[in-house]
Coordinates of C-alpha atoms in Angstrom, one line a residue:
X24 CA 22.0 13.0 -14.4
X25 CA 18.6 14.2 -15.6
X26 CA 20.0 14.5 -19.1
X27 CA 21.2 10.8 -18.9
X28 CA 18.0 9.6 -17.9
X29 CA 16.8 11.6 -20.9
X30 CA 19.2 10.1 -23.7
X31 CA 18.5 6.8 -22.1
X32 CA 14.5 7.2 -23.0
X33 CA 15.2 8.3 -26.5
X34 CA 17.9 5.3 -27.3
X35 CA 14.9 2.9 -25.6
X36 CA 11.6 3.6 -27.7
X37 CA 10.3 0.5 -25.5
X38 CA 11.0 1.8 -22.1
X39 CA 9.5 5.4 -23.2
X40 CA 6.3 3.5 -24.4
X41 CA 6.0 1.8 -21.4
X42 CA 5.7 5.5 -19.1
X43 CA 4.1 6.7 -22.2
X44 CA 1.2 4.0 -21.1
X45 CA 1.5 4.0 -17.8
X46 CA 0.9 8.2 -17.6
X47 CA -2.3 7.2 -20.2
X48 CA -3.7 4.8 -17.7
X49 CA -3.4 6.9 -14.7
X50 CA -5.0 9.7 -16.6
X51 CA -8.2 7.5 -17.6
X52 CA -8.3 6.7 -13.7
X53 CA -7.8 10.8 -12.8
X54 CA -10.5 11.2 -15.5
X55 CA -12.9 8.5 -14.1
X56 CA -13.1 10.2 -10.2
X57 CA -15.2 13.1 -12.0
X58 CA -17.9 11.1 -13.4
X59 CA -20.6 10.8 -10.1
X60 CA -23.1 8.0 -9.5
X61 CA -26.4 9.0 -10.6
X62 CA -29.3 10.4 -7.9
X63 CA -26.6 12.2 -5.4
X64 CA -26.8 15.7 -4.5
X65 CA -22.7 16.6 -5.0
X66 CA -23.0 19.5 -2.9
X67 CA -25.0 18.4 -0.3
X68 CA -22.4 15.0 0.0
X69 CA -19.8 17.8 0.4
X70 CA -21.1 19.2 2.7
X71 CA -21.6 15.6 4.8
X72 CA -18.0 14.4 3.9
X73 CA -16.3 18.1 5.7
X74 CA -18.3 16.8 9.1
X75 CA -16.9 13.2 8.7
X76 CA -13.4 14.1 7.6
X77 CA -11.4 11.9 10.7
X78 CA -13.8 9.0 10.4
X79 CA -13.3 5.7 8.7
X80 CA -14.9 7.7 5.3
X81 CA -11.9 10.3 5.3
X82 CA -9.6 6.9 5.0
X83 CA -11.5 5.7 2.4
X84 CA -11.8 9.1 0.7
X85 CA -7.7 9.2 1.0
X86 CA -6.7 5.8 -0.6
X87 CA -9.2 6.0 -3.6
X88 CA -8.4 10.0 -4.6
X89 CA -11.4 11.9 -3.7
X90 CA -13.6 9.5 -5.3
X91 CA -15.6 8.7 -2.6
X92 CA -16.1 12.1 -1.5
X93 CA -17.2 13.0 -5.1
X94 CA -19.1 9.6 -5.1
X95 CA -18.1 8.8 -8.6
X96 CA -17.7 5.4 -10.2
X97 CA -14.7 4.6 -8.6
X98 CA -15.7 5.6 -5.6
X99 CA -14.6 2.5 -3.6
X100 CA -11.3 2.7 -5.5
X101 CA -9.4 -0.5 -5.4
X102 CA -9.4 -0.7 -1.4
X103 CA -11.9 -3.7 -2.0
X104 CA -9.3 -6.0 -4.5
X105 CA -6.7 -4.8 -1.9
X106 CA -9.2 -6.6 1.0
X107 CA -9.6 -9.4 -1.1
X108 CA -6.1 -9.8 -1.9
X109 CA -5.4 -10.1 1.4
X110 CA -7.8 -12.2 2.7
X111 CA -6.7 -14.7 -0.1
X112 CA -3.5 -14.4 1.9
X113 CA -4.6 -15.1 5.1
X114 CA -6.8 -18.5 4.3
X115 CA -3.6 -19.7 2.2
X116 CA -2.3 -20.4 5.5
X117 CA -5.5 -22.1 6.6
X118 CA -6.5 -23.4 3.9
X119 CA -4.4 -26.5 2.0
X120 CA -5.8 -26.2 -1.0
X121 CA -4.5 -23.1 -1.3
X122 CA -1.7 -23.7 0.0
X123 CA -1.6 -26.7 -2.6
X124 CA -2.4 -24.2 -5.6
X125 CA 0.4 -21.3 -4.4
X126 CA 2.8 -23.6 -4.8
X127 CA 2.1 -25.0 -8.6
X128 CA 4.0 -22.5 -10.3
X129 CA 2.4 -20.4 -12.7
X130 CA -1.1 -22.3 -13.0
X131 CA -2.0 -22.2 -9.8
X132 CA -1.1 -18.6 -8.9
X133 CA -3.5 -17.8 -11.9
X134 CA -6.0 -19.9 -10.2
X135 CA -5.6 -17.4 -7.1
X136 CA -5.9 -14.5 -9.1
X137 CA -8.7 -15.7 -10.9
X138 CA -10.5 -16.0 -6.6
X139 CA -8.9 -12.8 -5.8
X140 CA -11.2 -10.9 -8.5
X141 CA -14.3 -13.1 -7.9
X142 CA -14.1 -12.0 -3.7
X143 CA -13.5 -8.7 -5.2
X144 CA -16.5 -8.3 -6.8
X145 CA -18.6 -9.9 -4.2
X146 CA -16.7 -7.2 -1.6
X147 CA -18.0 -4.4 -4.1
X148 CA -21.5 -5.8 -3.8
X149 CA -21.7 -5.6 -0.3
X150 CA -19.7 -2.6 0.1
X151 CA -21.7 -0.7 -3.0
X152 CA -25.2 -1.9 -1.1
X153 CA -24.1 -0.6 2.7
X154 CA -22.7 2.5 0.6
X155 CA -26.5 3.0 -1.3
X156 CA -28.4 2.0 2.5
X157 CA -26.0 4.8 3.5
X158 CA -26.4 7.5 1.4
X159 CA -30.2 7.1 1.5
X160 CA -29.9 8.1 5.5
X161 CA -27.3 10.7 5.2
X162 CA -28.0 14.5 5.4
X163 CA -25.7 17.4 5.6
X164 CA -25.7 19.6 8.0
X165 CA -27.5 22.4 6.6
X166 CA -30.7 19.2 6.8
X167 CA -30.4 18.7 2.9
X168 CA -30.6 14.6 2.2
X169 CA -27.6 13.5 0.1
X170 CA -30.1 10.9 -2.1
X171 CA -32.1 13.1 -4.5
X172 CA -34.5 9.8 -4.8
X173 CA -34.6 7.1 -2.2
X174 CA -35.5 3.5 -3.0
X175 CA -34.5 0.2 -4.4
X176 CA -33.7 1.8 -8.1
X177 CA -30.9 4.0 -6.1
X178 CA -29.5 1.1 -4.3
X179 CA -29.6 -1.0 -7.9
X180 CA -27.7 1.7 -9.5
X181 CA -25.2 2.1 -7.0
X182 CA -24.4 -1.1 -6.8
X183 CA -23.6 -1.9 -10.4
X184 CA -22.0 1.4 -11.1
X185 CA -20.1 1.1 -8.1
X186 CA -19.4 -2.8 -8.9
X187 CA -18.3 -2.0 -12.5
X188 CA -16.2 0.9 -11.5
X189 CA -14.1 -1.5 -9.3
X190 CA -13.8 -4.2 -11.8
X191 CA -12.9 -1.6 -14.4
X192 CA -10.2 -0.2 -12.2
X193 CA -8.6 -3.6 -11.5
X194 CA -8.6 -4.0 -15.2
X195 CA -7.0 -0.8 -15.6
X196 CA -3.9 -1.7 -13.3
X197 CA -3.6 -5.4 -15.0
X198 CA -2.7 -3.5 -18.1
X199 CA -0.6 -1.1 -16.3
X200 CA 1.3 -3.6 -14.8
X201 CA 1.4 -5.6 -18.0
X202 CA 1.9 -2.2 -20.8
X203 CA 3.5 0.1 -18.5
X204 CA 6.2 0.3 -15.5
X205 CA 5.9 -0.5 -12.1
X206 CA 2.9 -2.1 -10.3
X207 CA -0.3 -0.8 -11.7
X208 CA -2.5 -1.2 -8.1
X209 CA 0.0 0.3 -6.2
X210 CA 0.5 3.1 -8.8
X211 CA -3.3 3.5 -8.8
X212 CA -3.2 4.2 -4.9
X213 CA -0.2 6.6 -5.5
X214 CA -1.7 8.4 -7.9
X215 CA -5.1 9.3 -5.7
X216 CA -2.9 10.1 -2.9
X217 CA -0.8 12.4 -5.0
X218 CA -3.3 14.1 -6.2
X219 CA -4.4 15.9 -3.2
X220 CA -0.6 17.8 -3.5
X221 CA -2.2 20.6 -5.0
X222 CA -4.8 21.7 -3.1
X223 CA -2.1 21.1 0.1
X224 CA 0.3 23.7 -1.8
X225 CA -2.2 26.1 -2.3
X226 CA -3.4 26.1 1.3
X227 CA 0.0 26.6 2.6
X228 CA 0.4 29.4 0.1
X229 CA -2.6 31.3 1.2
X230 CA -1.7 30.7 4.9
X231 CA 1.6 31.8 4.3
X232 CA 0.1 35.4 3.0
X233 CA -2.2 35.8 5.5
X234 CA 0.2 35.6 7.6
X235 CA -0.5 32.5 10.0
X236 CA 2.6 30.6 8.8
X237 CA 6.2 32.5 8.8
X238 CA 8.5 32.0 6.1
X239 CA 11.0 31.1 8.7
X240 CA 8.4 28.0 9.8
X241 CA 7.7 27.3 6.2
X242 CA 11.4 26.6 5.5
X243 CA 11.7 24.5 9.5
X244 CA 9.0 22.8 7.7
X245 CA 10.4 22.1 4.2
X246 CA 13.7 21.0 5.8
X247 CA 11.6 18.3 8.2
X248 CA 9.8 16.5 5.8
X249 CA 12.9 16.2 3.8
X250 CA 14.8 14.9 6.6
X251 CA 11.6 12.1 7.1
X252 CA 11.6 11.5 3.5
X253 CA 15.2 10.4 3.5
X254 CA 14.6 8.3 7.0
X255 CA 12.0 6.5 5.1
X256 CA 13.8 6.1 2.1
X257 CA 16.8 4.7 4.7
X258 CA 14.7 2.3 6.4
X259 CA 12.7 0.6 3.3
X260 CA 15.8 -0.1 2.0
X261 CA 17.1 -1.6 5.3
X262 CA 17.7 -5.4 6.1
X263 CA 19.4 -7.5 8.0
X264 CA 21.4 -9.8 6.0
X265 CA 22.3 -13.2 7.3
X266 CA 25.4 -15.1 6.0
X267 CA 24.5 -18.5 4.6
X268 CA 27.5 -21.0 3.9
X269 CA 26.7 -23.4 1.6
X270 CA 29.2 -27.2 2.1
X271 CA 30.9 -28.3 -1.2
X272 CA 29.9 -31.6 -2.4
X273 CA 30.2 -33.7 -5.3
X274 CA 27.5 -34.0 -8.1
X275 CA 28.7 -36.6 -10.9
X276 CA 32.3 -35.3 -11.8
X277 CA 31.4 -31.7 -10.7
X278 CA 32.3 -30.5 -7.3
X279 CA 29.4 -28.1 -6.3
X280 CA 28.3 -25.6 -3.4
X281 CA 30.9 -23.8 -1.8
X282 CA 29.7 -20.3 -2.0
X283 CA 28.6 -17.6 0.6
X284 CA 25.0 -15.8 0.4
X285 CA 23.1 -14.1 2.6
X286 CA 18.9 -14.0 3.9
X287 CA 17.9 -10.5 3.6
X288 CA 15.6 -9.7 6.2
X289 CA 13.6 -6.3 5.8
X290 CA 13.1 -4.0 8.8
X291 CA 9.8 -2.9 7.8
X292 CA 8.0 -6.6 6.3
X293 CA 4.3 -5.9 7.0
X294 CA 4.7 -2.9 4.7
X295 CA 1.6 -1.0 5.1
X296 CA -0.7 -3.3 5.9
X297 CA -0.9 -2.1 9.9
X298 CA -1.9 0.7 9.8
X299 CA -4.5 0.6 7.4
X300 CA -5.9 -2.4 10.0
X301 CA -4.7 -0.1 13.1
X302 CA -6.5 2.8 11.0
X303 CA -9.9 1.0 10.1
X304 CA -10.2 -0.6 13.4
X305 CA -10.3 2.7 15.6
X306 CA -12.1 4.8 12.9
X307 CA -15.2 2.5 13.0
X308 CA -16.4 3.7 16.2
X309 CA -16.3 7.3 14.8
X310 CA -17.9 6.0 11.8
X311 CA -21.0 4.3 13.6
X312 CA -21.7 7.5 15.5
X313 CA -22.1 9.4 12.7
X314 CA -25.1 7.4 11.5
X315 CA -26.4 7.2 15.2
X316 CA -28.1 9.4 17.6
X317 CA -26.7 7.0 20.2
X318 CA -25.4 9.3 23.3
X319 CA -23.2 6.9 24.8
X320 CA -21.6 6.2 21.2
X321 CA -21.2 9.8 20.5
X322 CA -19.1 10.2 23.8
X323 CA -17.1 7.0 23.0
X324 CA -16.1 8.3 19.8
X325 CA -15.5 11.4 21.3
X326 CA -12.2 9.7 22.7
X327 CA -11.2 7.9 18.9
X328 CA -10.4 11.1 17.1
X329 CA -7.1 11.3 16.2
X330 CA -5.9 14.2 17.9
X331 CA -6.4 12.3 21.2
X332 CA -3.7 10.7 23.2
X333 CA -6.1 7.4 23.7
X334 CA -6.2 7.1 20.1
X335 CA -2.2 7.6 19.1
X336 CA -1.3 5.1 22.4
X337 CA -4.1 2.7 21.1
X338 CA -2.7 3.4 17.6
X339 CA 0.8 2.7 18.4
X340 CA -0.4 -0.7 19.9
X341 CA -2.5 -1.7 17.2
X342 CA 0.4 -1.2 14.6
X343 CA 3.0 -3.1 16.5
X344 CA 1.0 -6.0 16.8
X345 CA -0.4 -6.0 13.4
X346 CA 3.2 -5.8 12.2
X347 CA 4.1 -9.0 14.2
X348 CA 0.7 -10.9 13.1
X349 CA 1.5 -10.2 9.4
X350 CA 5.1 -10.8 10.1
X351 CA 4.3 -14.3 10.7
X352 CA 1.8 -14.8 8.3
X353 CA 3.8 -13.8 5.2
X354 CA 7.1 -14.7 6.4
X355 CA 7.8 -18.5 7.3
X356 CA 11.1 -19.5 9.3
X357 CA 10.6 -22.9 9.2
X358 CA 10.2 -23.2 5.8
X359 CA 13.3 -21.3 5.0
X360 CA 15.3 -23.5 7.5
X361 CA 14.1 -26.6 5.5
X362 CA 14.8 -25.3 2.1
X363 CA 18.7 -24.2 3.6
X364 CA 19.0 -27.4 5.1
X365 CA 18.1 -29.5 1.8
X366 CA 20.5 -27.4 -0.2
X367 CA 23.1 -28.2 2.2
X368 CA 23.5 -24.6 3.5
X369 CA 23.9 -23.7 7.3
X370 CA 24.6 -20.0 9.1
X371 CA 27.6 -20.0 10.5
X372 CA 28.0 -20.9 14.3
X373 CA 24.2 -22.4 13.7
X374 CA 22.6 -26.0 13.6
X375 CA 21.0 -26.8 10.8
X376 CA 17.3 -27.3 11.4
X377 CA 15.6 -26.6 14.4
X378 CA 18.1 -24.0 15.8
X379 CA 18.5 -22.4 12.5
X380 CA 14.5 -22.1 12.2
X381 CA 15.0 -20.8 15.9
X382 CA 17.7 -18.3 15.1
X383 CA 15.9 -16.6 12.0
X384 CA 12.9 -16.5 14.4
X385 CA 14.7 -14.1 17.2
X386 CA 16.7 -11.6 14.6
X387 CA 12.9 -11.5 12.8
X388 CA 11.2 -10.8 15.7
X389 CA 13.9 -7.9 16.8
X390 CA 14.1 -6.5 13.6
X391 CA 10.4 -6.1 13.4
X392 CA 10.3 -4.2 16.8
X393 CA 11.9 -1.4 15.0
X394 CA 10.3 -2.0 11.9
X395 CA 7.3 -1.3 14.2
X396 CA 8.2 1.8 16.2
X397 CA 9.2 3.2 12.9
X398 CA 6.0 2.6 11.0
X399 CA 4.0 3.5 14.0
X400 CA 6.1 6.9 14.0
X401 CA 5.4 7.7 10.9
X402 CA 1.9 7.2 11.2
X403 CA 1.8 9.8 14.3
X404 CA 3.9 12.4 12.6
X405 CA 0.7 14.1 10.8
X406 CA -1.1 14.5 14.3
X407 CA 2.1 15.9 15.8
X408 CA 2.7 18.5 13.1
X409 CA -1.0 19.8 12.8
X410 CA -0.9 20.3 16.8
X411 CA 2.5 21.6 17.4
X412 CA 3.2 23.4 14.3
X413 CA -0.1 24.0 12.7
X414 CA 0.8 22.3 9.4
X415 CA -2.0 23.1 7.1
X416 CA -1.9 19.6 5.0
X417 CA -1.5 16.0 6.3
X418 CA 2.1 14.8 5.6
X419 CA 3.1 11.3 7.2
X420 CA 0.9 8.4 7.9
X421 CA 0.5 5.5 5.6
X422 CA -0.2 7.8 2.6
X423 CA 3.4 8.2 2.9
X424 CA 4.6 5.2 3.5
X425 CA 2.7 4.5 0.3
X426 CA 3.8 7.6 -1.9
X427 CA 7.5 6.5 -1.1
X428 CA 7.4 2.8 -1.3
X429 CA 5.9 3.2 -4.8
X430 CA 8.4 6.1 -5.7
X431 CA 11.3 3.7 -5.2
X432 CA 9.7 1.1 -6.6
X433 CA 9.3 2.4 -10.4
X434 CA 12.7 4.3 -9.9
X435 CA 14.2 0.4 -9.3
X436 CA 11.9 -0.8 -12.0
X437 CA 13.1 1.8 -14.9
X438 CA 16.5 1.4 -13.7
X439 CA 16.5 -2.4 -13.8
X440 CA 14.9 -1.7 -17.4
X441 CA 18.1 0.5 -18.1
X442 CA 20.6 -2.2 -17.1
X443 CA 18.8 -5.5 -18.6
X444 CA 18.9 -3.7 -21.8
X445 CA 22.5 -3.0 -21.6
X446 CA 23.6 -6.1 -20.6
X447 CA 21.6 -7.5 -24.4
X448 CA 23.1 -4.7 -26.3
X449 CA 26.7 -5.8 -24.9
X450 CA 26.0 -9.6 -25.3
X451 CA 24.7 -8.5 -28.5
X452 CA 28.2 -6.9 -29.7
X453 CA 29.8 -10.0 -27.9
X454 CA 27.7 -12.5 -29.9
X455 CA 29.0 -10.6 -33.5
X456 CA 32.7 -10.5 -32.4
X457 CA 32.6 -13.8 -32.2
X458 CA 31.0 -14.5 -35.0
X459 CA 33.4 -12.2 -37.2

């Protein structure tokens, strides 16, 4: 199979330039976490970011690679075009002209894109200034002040390094996505996430010899996250599929329609968008009380760590109903009814219309109950296996959910590559038989 996939890439000098570039990109990007912000003390911010590892800092520090920890110029990662994506999303359904512009074809999504970067720079400002305002109060616990020099240079500095670290990066996965394989934000994300293998391996390793973790626990282990790897992999790829008969009728002299489809309708829609909203929303308390002296905020944070049973029930909750919210924003029933409807198609057993609109409304909302409970499981797993088994790395949650979506998605990407070029080089044989 390998050795397949091997011939393939040296039959396709294309295909192997594109992961050629996409490997070059993600090394600038691996490159770029090393290079700090000017005016920090590295070890004294190391020595912060160990006391503030469950807080909403620790989710930061996971989704752009360390970067934040090391506070280097991409220490905000691409979490902030990833907001600003997303709040695009949520006023197009507010907003008409929006709405208008999503639906002019290739013009106005650029138009989109072009407002997607602008709020992404103005969430880097803000984000780069409460980061400086920060810093400047932070010490570590030994009483050493992160900020070597306070004042309004610092903040300046911060900001636009911070500012043109982001902008950089969301150049940097434009031309991925446009030079290499896959999607290059996503792959970004992966590859910050990944990166933390290593040090995880090495951990378990040194446990391992001194003893705290049996080999026969190491392999219980190794077999589990297997078996959750292939769940995962089972339930992205899962979707209820609705049949969709579509009437004949005549166009002209040609008798059209006549066929069978089906609506595919994902288990897991939201993606993981709900628990990174689940995630910030309950980490924020934890967050503010590290800044504060506040007695009654310590003890209320007290209560948000994720090791709690408050915070996994609350957790659990939170993901469920973001999973519905998003649901409906990014998924429209009614529309879909319509557009059936005008095409002359109708499910089986089903009115066209209103009780077809209806109908795709109840299988989505089931459907997403499971979708749900299995996202929220996931997200739990970590906390269950550092309890009850003493895991020494954190293996679940929406890092995962990430790490695997994107797997599958550049495997279905090079494979689609594969078969495209295949079908040319057949037509291509086809076209000169002909010709001959």
């Amino acid at each position: 199979m390998a050795t397949a996939g091997v011939d393939n890439l040296s039959r396709l000098p294309e295909l192997k330039k594109k992961i050629l570039w996409t490997f070059l990109l993600l090394a600038v990007y691996r490159a770029g976490i090393h290079i700090p912000v000017p005016g920090v003390d590295s070890a004294a911010l190391a020595d912060f970011f160990e006391s503030v590892s469950n807080t909403l800092f620790g989710l930061f520090d996971m989704f752009s690679g360390g970067g934040l920890r090391n506070l280097s110029i991409f220490a905000l990662g691409i979490m902030p075009y990833i907001s600003a994506s997303i709040i695009i999303q949520l006023l197009n359904v507010v907003s008409p002209d929006l709405k208008r512009l999503s639906q002019e074809g290739a013009q106005g999504r650029k138009k989109i894109t072009q407002y997607t970067r602008y709020a992404t720079v103005l969430i880097t400002i803000v984000q780069g200034f409460g980061i400086a305002m920060g810093l400047e109060s932070m010490v570590s616990p030994t009483g050493a002040p992160v900020v070597l020099y306070a004042g309004w240079t610092f903040r300046l500095i911060t900001i636009l390094t911070l500012t043109a670290g982001t902008v950089f990066l969301m150049w940097l996965g434009e031309q991925m996505t446009d030079r290499g394989i896959g999607n290059g934000i996503s792959m970004i994300i992966f590859a910050g996430i990944v990166a933390g293998l290593p040090s995880a391996i090495f951990n378990t390793v040194r446990l391992m010899q001194a003893g705290e973790i049996t080999l026969f626990l190491l392999i219980f282990i190794l077999a589990f996250m297997i078996a959750i790897l292939a769940f995962i992999v089972f339930m992205e790829r899962g979707q209820r599929r609705i049949p969709i008969h579509y009437a004949k009728r005549m166009m002209g002299r040609k008798m059209m329609g006549g066929q069978t489809t089906h609506l595919p309708l994902r288990i897991n829609t939201a993606g993981v968008i709900p628990p990174i909203f689940a995630s910030s929303i309950l980490l924020f308390p934890t967050t503010l009380a590290s800044f504060s002296n506040n007695e009654w905020l310590s003890k209320m944070s007290a209560h948000f760590t994720p090791d709690s049973i408050i915070y996994n029930l609350i957790f659990i909750s939170l993901i469920i109903f973001f999973c519905y919210f998003y649901t409906a924003i990014i998924f429209d029933p009614k529309g879909i009814a319509e557009n059936i409807q005008k095409q002359g198609g109708f499910i089986p057993g089903i009115r066209p219309g209103t009780k077809t609109r209806e109908y795709i409304d109840r299988v989505l909302a089931r459907i997403t109950l499971w979708g749900s409970l299995y996202v929220a499981a996931i997200c739990v797993l970590p906390m269950l296996l550092i309890s009850q088994f003493n895991v020494p790395f954190y293996f679940g949650g929406t890092a995962l959910l990430i790490v695997v979506g994107v797997s599958m998605d550049f495997m279905g990407k090079i494979e689609s590559y594969l078969i495209s070029r295949q079908y040319d080089g057949l037509m291509g044989k086809g076209s000169k038989v002909k010709g001959r």
